[in-house]
Short mmCIF file of C-alpha atoms in Angstrom, two decimals:
data_model
loop_
_atom_site.label_atom_id
_atom_site.label_comp_id
_atom_site.label_asym_id
_atom_site.label_seq_id
_atom_site.Cartn_x
_atom_site.Cartn_y
_atom_site.Cartn_z
CA UNK A 1 30.76 49.17 22.67
CA UNK A 2 27.85 50.08 24.51
CA UNK A 3 25.10 48.54 23.23
CA UNK A 4 27.25 45.19 23.82
CA UNK A 5 27.22 46.51 27.16
CA UNK A 6 24.10 46.69 27.30
CA UNK A 7 22.83 43.71 25.58
CA UNK A 8 25.48 41.46 28.05
CA UNK A 9 23.24 42.94 31.06
CA UNK A 10 19.90 41.56 28.69
CA UNK A 11 21.22 38.40 28.67
CA UNK A 12 23.01 37.59 31.35
CA UNK A 13 19.06 36.71 32.94
CA UNK A 14 18.98 33.71 30.47
CA UNK A 15 20.90 31.46 31.89
CA UNK A 16 19.54 32.62 35.60
CA UNK A 17 16.68 32.52 35.62
CA UNK A 18 16.98 29.05 33.25
CA UNK A 19 19.84 27.25 34.59
CA UNK A 20 20.65 28.88 38.27
CA UNK A 21 24.02 30.35 36.60
CA UNK A 22 24.42 34.18 36.41
CA UNK A 23 25.24 35.01 33.11
CA UNK A 24 27.57 38.09 35.04
CA UNK A 25 28.04 39.24 38.24
CA UNK A 26 24.79 41.48 37.90
CA UNK A 27 22.02 38.78 37.40
CA UNK A 28 23.97 37.02 40.52
CA UNK A 29 20.10 38.06 42.76
CA UNK A 30 17.71 37.01 39.31
CA UNK A 31 18.37 33.27 40.21
CA UNK A 32 16.66 34.13 43.82
CA UNK A 33 13.28 34.06 42.23
CA UNK A 34 14.45 33.65 38.31
CA UNK A 35 15.30 30.25 38.29
CA UNK A 36 12.51 29.25 41.41
CA UNK A 37 9.89 30.61 39.09
CA UNK A 38 11.71 28.68 35.86
CA UNK A 39 10.50 25.32 37.97
CA UNK A 40 7.94 26.13 38.23
CA UNK A 41 6.97 25.74 34.99
CA UNK A 42 6.74 29.41 34.27
CA UNK A 43 10.15 30.16 32.42
CA UNK A 44 9.27 32.16 29.28
CA UNK A 45 7.32 34.23 31.97
CA UNK A 46 9.97 35.01 34.19
CA UNK A 47 12.10 35.30 31.00
CA UNK A 48 9.71 38.10 29.94
CA UNK A 49 8.52 40.00 32.81
CA UNK A 50 12.84 40.06 33.37
CA UNK A 51 13.37 41.81 29.77
CA UNK A 52 10.10 43.89 30.42
CA UNK A 53 11.94 44.80 33.64
CA UNK A 54 14.83 45.31 32.52
CA UNK A 55 13.83 47.83 29.38
CA UNK A 56 11.75 50.18 31.93
CA UNK A 57 15.19 50.59 33.85
CA UNK A 58 17.29 51.03 30.41
CA UNK A 59 14.49 53.81 28.92
CA UNK A 60 14.74 55.48 32.81
CA UNK A 61 17.97 55.81 33.07
CA UNK A 62 17.97 56.98 29.32
CA UNK A 63 15.78 59.73 31.00
CA UNK A 64 18.60 60.32 33.30
CA UNK A 65 21.58 60.32 31.74
CA UNK A 66 19.76 62.75 29.54
CA UNK A 67 18.45 65.47 31.61
CA UNK A 68 20.32 64.73 34.91
CA UNK A 69 23.87 63.50 34.00
CA UNK A 70 25.19 67.42 35.50
CA UNK A 71 23.86 67.32 38.97
CA UNK A 72 24.09 63.34 39.33
CA UNK A 73 27.85 63.53 38.85
CA UNK A 74 28.64 65.73 41.30
CA UNK A 75 26.91 63.78 43.83
CA UNK A 76 29.61 60.41 42.53
CA UNK A 77 31.55 63.13 43.19
CA UNK A 78 30.56 63.74 46.77
CA UNK A 79 31.41 60.66 47.40
CA UNK A 80 34.97 59.93 48.96
CA UNK A 81 36.70 56.45 49.99
CA UNK A 82 35.44 56.43 53.04
CA UNK A 83 31.41 56.55 51.86
CA UNK A 84 31.98 53.35 49.92
CA UNK A 85 33.59 51.49 51.89
CA UNK A 86 30.47 51.96 54.32
CA UNK A 87 28.47 51.88 51.32
CA UNK A 88 29.89 48.24 50.75
CA UNK A 89 29.94 47.10 54.17
CA UNK A 90 26.05 47.62 54.71
CA UNK A 91 25.39 46.16 50.94
CA UNK A 92 27.46 42.88 52.03
CA UNK A 93 25.18 42.97 55.52
CA UNK A 94 22.19 43.64 54.01
CA UNK A 95 23.08 41.12 51.53
CA UNK A 96 23.71 38.58 54.41
CA UNK A 97 20.56 39.58 56.52
CA UNK A 98 17.71 39.17 53.56
CA UNK A 99 19.25 36.27 51.49
CA UNK A 100 17.59 32.99 53.27
CA UNK A 101 16.63 31.81 56.35
CA UNK A 102 19.07 32.21 58.52
CA UNK A 103 21.49 35.53 59.01
CA UNK A 104 24.35 34.08 60.72
CA UNK A 105 24.63 31.77 57.80
CA UNK A 106 24.45 33.84 55.14
CA UNK A 107 27.01 36.42 57.70
CA UNK A 108 29.29 33.01 57.34
CA UNK A 109 29.18 32.61 53.47
CA UNK A 110 30.01 36.63 53.14
CA UNK A 111 32.98 36.42 55.52
CA UNK A 112 34.01 33.55 53.40
CA UNK A 113 33.69 35.33 50.09
CA UNK A 114 35.99 38.45 51.40
CA UNK A 115 38.22 36.38 52.59
CA UNK A 116 38.58 34.36 49.32
CA UNK A 117 38.64 37.89 47.62
CA UNK A 118 42.08 38.43 49.15
CA UNK A 119 43.72 36.29 47.76
CA UNK A 120 46.27 37.48 45.40
CA UNK A 121 49.24 40.24 45.67
CA UNK A 122 48.51 43.00 48.84
CA UNK A 123 46.76 46.53 46.68
CA UNK A 124 49.43 48.35 49.29
CA UNK A 125 52.67 45.96 49.77
CA UNK A 126 52.43 43.98 46.77
CA UNK A 127 53.35 40.81 48.76
CA UNK A 128 51.23 37.58 47.93
CA UNK A 129 49.03 36.91 50.45
CA UNK A 130 47.02 33.52 50.84
CA UNK A 131 48.75 32.09 47.52
CA UNK A 132 50.82 28.87 49.18
CA UNK A 133 53.56 29.58 46.77
CA UNK A 134 51.30 29.13 43.67
CA UNK A 135 51.85 31.67 40.73
CA UNK A 136 48.34 30.88 39.73
CA UNK A 137 47.00 32.53 43.27
CA UNK A 138 49.35 35.78 42.72
CA UNK A 139 46.64 37.60 40.18
CA UNK A 140 43.74 36.53 42.65
CA UNK A 141 40.34 35.03 41.88
CA UNK A 142 38.61 35.79 39.12
CA UNK A 143 34.86 35.90 39.82
CA UNK A 144 33.45 34.99 36.87
CA UNK A 145 35.45 31.51 37.34
CA UNK A 146 33.93 31.33 41.14
CA UNK A 147 30.21 32.18 39.47
CA UNK A 148 30.63 29.37 37.11
CA UNK A 149 32.38 26.96 39.79
CA UNK A 150 29.54 27.94 42.68
CA UNK A 151 26.71 28.37 40.08
CA UNK A 152 27.10 25.95 37.04
CA UNK A 153 29.43 23.10 38.65
CA UNK A 154 27.79 23.58 41.92
CA UNK A 155 24.20 23.10 40.66
CA UNK A 156 25.32 19.93 38.54
CA UNK A 157 26.64 18.49 41.39
CA UNK A 158 23.66 19.26 44.15
CA UNK A 159 21.31 18.12 41.32
CA UNK A 160 22.89 14.56 40.64
CA UNK A 161 24.63 13.69 43.61
CA UNK A 162 21.34 15.01 46.14
CA UNK A 163 19.01 13.73 43.36
CA UNK A 164 16.60 16.59 45.11
CA UNK A 165 13.50 16.03 42.74
CA UNK A 166 12.05 19.21 43.48
CA UNK A 167 14.53 20.72 41.46
CA UNK A 168 12.97 18.89 38.44
CA UNK A 169 10.98 21.50 36.33
CA UNK A 170 7.28 20.89 36.22
CA UNK A 171 5.85 20.87 32.39
CA UNK A 172 6.06 24.62 31.11
CA UNK A 173 2.48 25.45 31.85
CA UNK A 174 2.69 29.83 31.85
CA UNK A 175 2.17 31.71 29.23
CA UNK A 176 5.01 33.13 27.26
CA UNK A 177 4.09 37.03 27.98
CA UNK A 178 3.12 37.79 31.72
CA UNK A 179 -0.58 37.84 33.24
CA UNK A 180 -2.43 41.44 34.06
CA UNK A 181 -1.75 40.86 37.83
CA UNK A 182 1.93 39.84 37.34
CA UNK A 183 2.29 43.08 35.34
CA UNK A 184 0.80 44.96 37.93
CA UNK A 185 2.76 43.91 40.77
CA UNK A 186 5.99 44.49 39.34
CA UNK A 187 5.55 48.22 38.26
CA UNK A 188 6.70 49.63 41.44
CA UNK A 189 9.14 47.54 42.27
CA UNK A 190 10.95 48.08 38.55
CA UNK A 191 10.36 52.37 38.80
CA UNK A 192 12.57 51.21 42.50
CA UNK A 193 14.79 49.48 40.64
CA UNK A 194 15.67 51.70 38.41
CA UNK A 195 15.86 54.71 40.42
CA UNK A 196 18.42 52.34 42.53
CA UNK A 197 20.33 51.08 39.62
CA UNK A 198 20.78 54.51 38.14
CA UNK A 199 22.33 56.15 41.20
CA UNK A 200 24.29 53.21 41.97
CA UNK A 201 25.77 53.66 38.32
CA UNK A 202 26.65 57.24 38.65
CA UNK A 203 28.43 55.86 41.51
CA UNK A 204 31.94 55.46 40.36
CA UNK A 205 32.90 51.81 41.35
CA UNK A 206 29.34 50.45 41.98
CA UNK A 207 27.70 49.66 38.87
CA UNK A 208 25.38 46.74 38.08
CA UNK A 209 26.53 44.67 40.90
CA UNK A 210 25.50 46.92 43.99
CA UNK A 211 22.73 47.94 42.23
CA UNK A 212 20.78 44.39 41.75
CA UNK A 213 21.82 43.77 45.31
CA UNK A 214 20.37 47.10 47.16
CA UNK A 215 17.80 46.30 44.65
CA UNK A 216 16.65 43.20 45.67
CA UNK A 217 17.20 43.65 49.41
CA UNK A 218 14.58 47.08 49.24
CA UNK A 219 12.47 44.98 47.54
CA UNK A 220 12.85 41.89 50.61
CA UNK A 221 12.45 44.74 53.44
CA UNK A 222 8.93 46.33 51.93
CA UNK A 223 7.57 42.17 50.61
CA UNK A 224 4.79 41.30 53.09
CA UNK A 225 4.90 37.79 54.28
CA UNK A 226 3.05 36.28 51.48
CA UNK A 227 5.13 37.71 48.81
CA UNK A 228 7.15 34.69 48.66
CA UNK A 229 10.26 36.07 48.28
CA UNK A 230 12.50 33.48 47.20
CA UNK A 231 10.32 31.12 45.78
CA UNK A 232 9.75 32.34 42.26
CA UNK A 233 7.86 36.02 43.62
CA UNK A 234 7.12 38.66 40.86
CA UNK A 235 8.90 41.51 42.73
CA UNK A 236 12.01 39.67 43.73
CA UNK A 237 12.75 39.24 39.76
CA UNK A 238 11.43 42.85 38.39
CA UNK A 239 13.48 44.69 40.40
CA UNK A 240 17.32 43.50 40.15
CA UNK A 241 16.85 43.27 36.73
CA UNK A 242 15.56 46.97 36.51
CA UNK A 243 18.71 48.00 38.45
CA UNK A 244 21.26 46.12 36.61
CA UNK A 245 20.08 47.84 33.23
CA UNK A 246 19.74 50.75 34.38
CA UNK A 247 23.02 50.78 36.39
CA UNK A 248 24.80 50.62 32.67
CA UNK A 249 23.02 54.17 31.42
CA UNK A 250 24.36 55.85 34.75
CA UNK A 251 27.71 54.97 34.37
CA UNK A 252 28.14 56.86 31.14
CA UNK A 253 27.36 59.57 33.67
CA UNK A 254 30.42 60.18 35.67
CA UNK A 255 32.90 57.99 32.04
CA UNK A 256 31.22 61.14 29.41
CA UNK A 257 30.82 63.88 32.02
CA UNK A 258 33.93 63.58 34.39
CA UNK A 259 36.23 60.67 32.45
CA UNK A 260 36.18 58.40 34.98
CA UNK A 261 34.89 55.11 34.52
CA UNK A 262 32.77 53.68 37.01
CA UNK A 263 33.35 49.72 36.58
CA UNK A 264 35.82 47.49 34.70
CA UNK A 265 33.22 47.90 31.34
CA UNK A 266 33.56 51.23 31.33
CA UNK A 267 37.16 51.30 31.89
CA UNK A 268 37.12 49.62 28.36
CA UNK A 269 35.28 51.49 26.90
CA UNK A 270 37.22 55.20 27.79
CA UNK A 271 40.25 53.57 26.94
CA UNK A 272 38.61 52.86 23.28
CA UNK A 273 37.58 56.15 23.15
CA UNK A 274 41.09 57.89 24.24
CA UNK A 275 42.81 55.48 21.69
CA UNK A 276 40.96 57.96 18.97
CA UNK A 277 41.77 61.08 20.38
CA UNK A 278 38.60 62.14 22.22
CA UNK A 279 38.69 62.67 26.15
CA UNK A 280 35.85 62.17 27.98
CA UNK A 281 35.36 64.50 30.73
CA UNK A 282 33.53 68.38 31.41
CA UNK A 283 32.76 69.70 27.83
CA UNK A 284 32.75 66.54 26.39
CA UNK A 285 29.30 66.72 24.70
CA UNK A 286 30.25 70.62 24.04
CA UNK A 287 33.44 69.74 21.93
CA UNK A 288 31.44 65.90 20.55
CA UNK A 289 27.77 66.80 20.66
CA UNK A 290 27.11 64.12 17.58
CA UNK A 291 29.29 61.38 19.11
CA UNK A 292 27.97 62.26 22.63
CA UNK A 293 24.71 62.18 22.23
CA UNK A 294 24.95 59.28 19.43
CA UNK A 295 25.85 57.05 22.89
CA UNK A 296 23.50 58.06 24.32
CA UNK A 297 21.01 57.17 21.43
CA UNK A 298 23.17 54.01 21.45
CA UNK A 299 21.30 52.46 25.04
CA UNK A 300 17.58 53.87 23.83
CA UNK A 301 18.16 51.35 20.32
CA UNK A 302 19.57 48.75 22.30
CA UNK A 303 16.92 48.68 24.78
CA UNK A 304 14.47 48.65 22.55
CA UNK A 305 15.65 45.95 20.67
CA UNK A 306 16.71 44.30 23.84
CA UNK A 307 13.90 43.99 24.61
CA UNK A 308 11.74 42.74 21.72
CA UNK A 309 14.26 40.31 20.63
CA UNK A 310 14.11 38.56 24.30
CA UNK A 311 10.71 38.62 24.53
CA UNK A 312 9.95 37.23 21.26
CA UNK A 313 12.94 34.44 22.14
CA UNK A 314 11.28 33.49 25.60
CA UNK A 315 9.03 30.60 24.47
CA UNK A 316 12.30 28.76 22.81
CA UNK A 317 14.35 29.08 25.25
CA UNK A 318 12.48 27.80 27.93
CA UNK A 319 12.26 24.52 26.25
CA UNK A 320 15.36 24.17 27.07
CA UNK A 321 14.59 23.34 30.83
CA UNK A 322 12.11 20.47 29.08
CA UNK A 323 15.76 18.61 28.29
CA UNK A 324 16.22 15.85 30.76
CA UNK A 325 19.50 16.58 33.34
CA UNK A 326 20.87 13.37 32.05
CA UNK A 327 21.87 15.02 28.95
CA UNK A 328 21.88 18.62 29.60
CA UNK A 329 24.76 18.41 32.83
CA UNK A 330 27.12 17.09 30.64
CA UNK A 331 26.92 20.08 27.81
CA UNK A 332 26.74 22.51 30.99
CA UNK A 333 29.42 20.72 32.26
CA UNK A 334 31.93 21.08 28.84
CA UNK A 335 30.80 25.34 28.62
CA UNK A 336 31.26 25.30 32.30
CA UNK A 337 35.15 24.21 32.19
CA UNK A 338 35.40 25.77 28.31
CA UNK A 339 34.43 29.90 29.58
CA UNK A 340 36.24 29.01 32.57
CA UNK A 341 39.70 28.13 30.32
CA UNK A 342 38.81 30.95 27.58
CA UNK A 343 39.27 33.63 30.36
CA UNK A 344 43.16 33.67 30.60
CA UNK A 345 43.36 30.65 28.87
CA UNK A 346 44.63 29.12 31.75
CA UNK A 347 43.59 25.17 32.94
CA UNK A 348 44.85 26.50 36.38
CA UNK A 349 41.39 28.75 36.10
CA UNK A 350 39.86 24.80 35.27
CA UNK A 351 40.91 23.38 38.76
CA UNK A 352 39.99 26.85 40.61
CA UNK A 353 36.74 26.48 39.30
CA UNK A 354 36.25 22.68 40.13
CA UNK A 355 37.00 23.77 43.31
CA UNK A 356 34.36 26.19 44.10
CA UNK A 357 32.24 23.86 42.56
CA UNK A 358 32.60 21.96 45.06
CA UNK A 359 32.49 24.51 47.28
CA UNK A 360 29.01 25.38 45.80
CA UNK A 361 27.67 21.70 47.05
CA UNK A 362 28.90 21.60 50.74
CA UNK A 363 27.56 24.78 50.56
CA UNK A 364 23.81 23.98 49.40
CA UNK A 365 24.54 20.74 51.80
CA UNK A 366 24.57 23.09 54.72
CA UNK A 367 21.74 25.42 54.16
CA UNK A 368 24.20 28.63 53.25
CA UNK A 369 22.94 30.68 49.47
CA UNK A 370 26.21 30.12 47.15
CA UNK A 371 25.16 33.44 46.11
CA UNK A 372 26.33 35.37 49.35
CA UNK A 373 30.12 33.83 48.61
CA UNK A 374 30.04 35.42 45.45
CA UNK A 375 28.65 38.93 47.00
CA UNK A 376 31.84 38.61 49.50
CA UNK A 377 34.26 38.20 46.50
CA UNK A 378 33.14 40.18 44.43
CA UNK A 379 32.50 43.61 46.88
CA UNK A 380 35.32 42.05 48.94
CA UNK A 381 37.79 44.01 46.12
CA UNK A 382 36.32 46.85 46.61
CA UNK A 383 35.83 46.87 50.33
CA UNK A 384 39.53 46.45 50.97
CA UNK A 385 40.89 49.50 48.59
CA UNK A 386 38.24 51.82 49.75
CA UNK A 387 39.39 51.12 53.40
CA UNK A 388 43.25 51.74 52.35
CA UNK A 389 42.25 54.94 50.78
CA UNK A 390 40.33 56.16 53.46
CA UNK A 391 42.79 55.69 55.88
CA UNK A 392 45.55 56.97 53.78
CA UNK A 393 43.44 60.26 53.06
CA UNK A 394 43.48 60.81 57.05
CA UNK A 395 46.59 59.33 58.27
CA UNK A 396 45.71 55.82 59.46
CA UNK A 397 43.02 57.68 61.98
CA UNK A 398 40.55 55.20 61.83
CA UNK A 399 38.09 57.54 64.54
CA UNK A 400 38.26 60.29 61.54
CA UNK A 401 37.24 58.04 58.89
CA UNK A 402 34.39 56.34 60.83
CA UNK A 403 33.63 60.39 62.28
CA UNK A 404 32.06 61.15 58.84
CA UNK A 405 27.93 62.08 58.68
CA UNK A 406 27.57 60.23 54.86
CA UNK A 407 29.80 56.94 56.87
CA UNK A 408 28.24 56.53 59.88
CA UNK A 409 24.50 56.57 58.40
CA UNK A 410 25.26 53.92 56.15
CA UNK A 411 27.29 51.83 58.76
CA UNK A 412 23.65 52.65 61.16
CA UNK A 413 21.73 51.29 58.60
CA UNK A 414 23.96 48.05 58.48
CA UNK A 415 24.00 47.85 62.10
CA UNK A 416 20.05 48.58 62.16
CA UNK A 417 20.01 45.46 59.27
CA UNK A 418 22.02 43.50 61.41
CA UNK A 419 20.24 43.75 64.91
CA UNK A 420 16.18 43.69 63.18
CA UNK A 421 17.31 40.42 61.30
CA UNK A 422 18.75 38.45 64.75
CA UNK A 423 15.75 36.00 65.90
CA UNK A 424 16.04 37.69 69.21
CA UNK A 425 13.13 35.19 70.05
CA UNK A 426 14.35 32.46 69.73
CA UNK A 427 17.58 33.30 71.89
CA UNK A 428 15.25 35.00 74.71
CA UNK A 429 13.61 31.19 74.98
CA UNK A 430 17.40 29.54 74.78
CA UNK A 431 18.63 31.35 77.20
CA UNK A 432 15.55 30.75 79.30
CA UNK A 433 15.55 27.37 78.76
CA UNK A 434 19.38 27.25 79.32
CA UNK A 435 19.02 29.30 82.95
CA UNK A 436 16.24 26.44 83.98
CA UNK A 437 18.35 23.20 82.84
CA UNK A 438 21.57 24.98 84.39
CA UNK A 439 23.43 24.74 81.15
CA UNK A 440 23.88 28.62 79.57
CA UNK A 441 26.04 26.73 76.70
CA UNK A 442 22.81 25.65 75.41
CA UNK A 443 22.16 29.13 73.44
CA UNK A 444 25.23 28.21 71.95
CA UNK A 445 24.62 28.08 68.33
CA UNK A 446 20.61 29.41 68.62
CA UNK A 447 21.11 32.16 66.10
CA UNK A 448 22.41 30.19 62.88
CA UNK A 449 18.73 29.29 62.50
CA UNK A 450 15.70 31.46 63.32
CA UNK A 451 12.26 29.75 63.42
#
């Protein structure tokens, strides 16, 4: 099961790069630079360099798991619900301000995603919210269904209805293995992504999704203007891939040393171990050294086999882009709808995916990033859960929750990120023109798009 977990992270990037459809939430950020690189005819190169980045992240995190699992697990316990709430707020704000060229549009997409995440049964009261009397919506919106709809069906609608020639891939010109310069560009981002991913994996509840968001956000901040982030940049591809694979090994730290699952996948793994009479937690490696180190070794073997298989298959997989869209679109649509139905064997999920497909198409029309909506949807439940837990611990005292040092630190970073992303020059200039014309209302809407 550990090997399947890591293998899924390797595989999630393939559809993200080739079809702009992430195979899992951790691959959402991979679409931002991976797919543009594929459209430039370098699909095989993108697959290979992302596989190498995934391998680097897996190996470095493996070393972290083997040598610093104890201290890192204590760090994870030091983060309470209030701190996790602040971390999620920071992730949402930084993601909204770093993806795309219009921060306010990004924030709008994130808010829509968070709002959609509230659909279903409320966590504490057990009362339904925004279900409109539908039993189908009581369980909420499954993120996988939303991802398939927004990216898969939305991409098909965008390609067929908008008929954007810029989205048609050029002839496959790139070599299947990255050049020396491309490898050089990816070294530091891979190292930084691996560290971020391992730390995110150690924190219960963070996982691969948060890891990829933070890693991409850091590279966007560090990258020069000429780096071309969002247009097929190597650093924008390798950073989230190294991070989400490193988070897999990192998530084993709280699971094996504390018995705390950090994600839905590790919760299943915990249940599997307990089914056989094993109790992960303090003393697990002392009581079951053979099994414990077998799990660690499985991560290493999976990482090695993963990079060999993925690089070897890159040239063949890249040829998928040579299939004309009129033939590929029906196949993608069929697989997308089947996947939606298989999530919970519900036809309602198919209709929900179709609705999200239309929403994704509309978002592309108005210049919003569909990735940000999914980010808000994926992290929205975590945001609400930690807020409620934090307020419960403080007796409903909001100031007591927000006045914690780490909470102030993370919220401060979010505020700085928001303020630095706003188009102040445009606001000041239009404000001046509005005063000259005697019409301050001309300033309205100026923050929606930056120059």
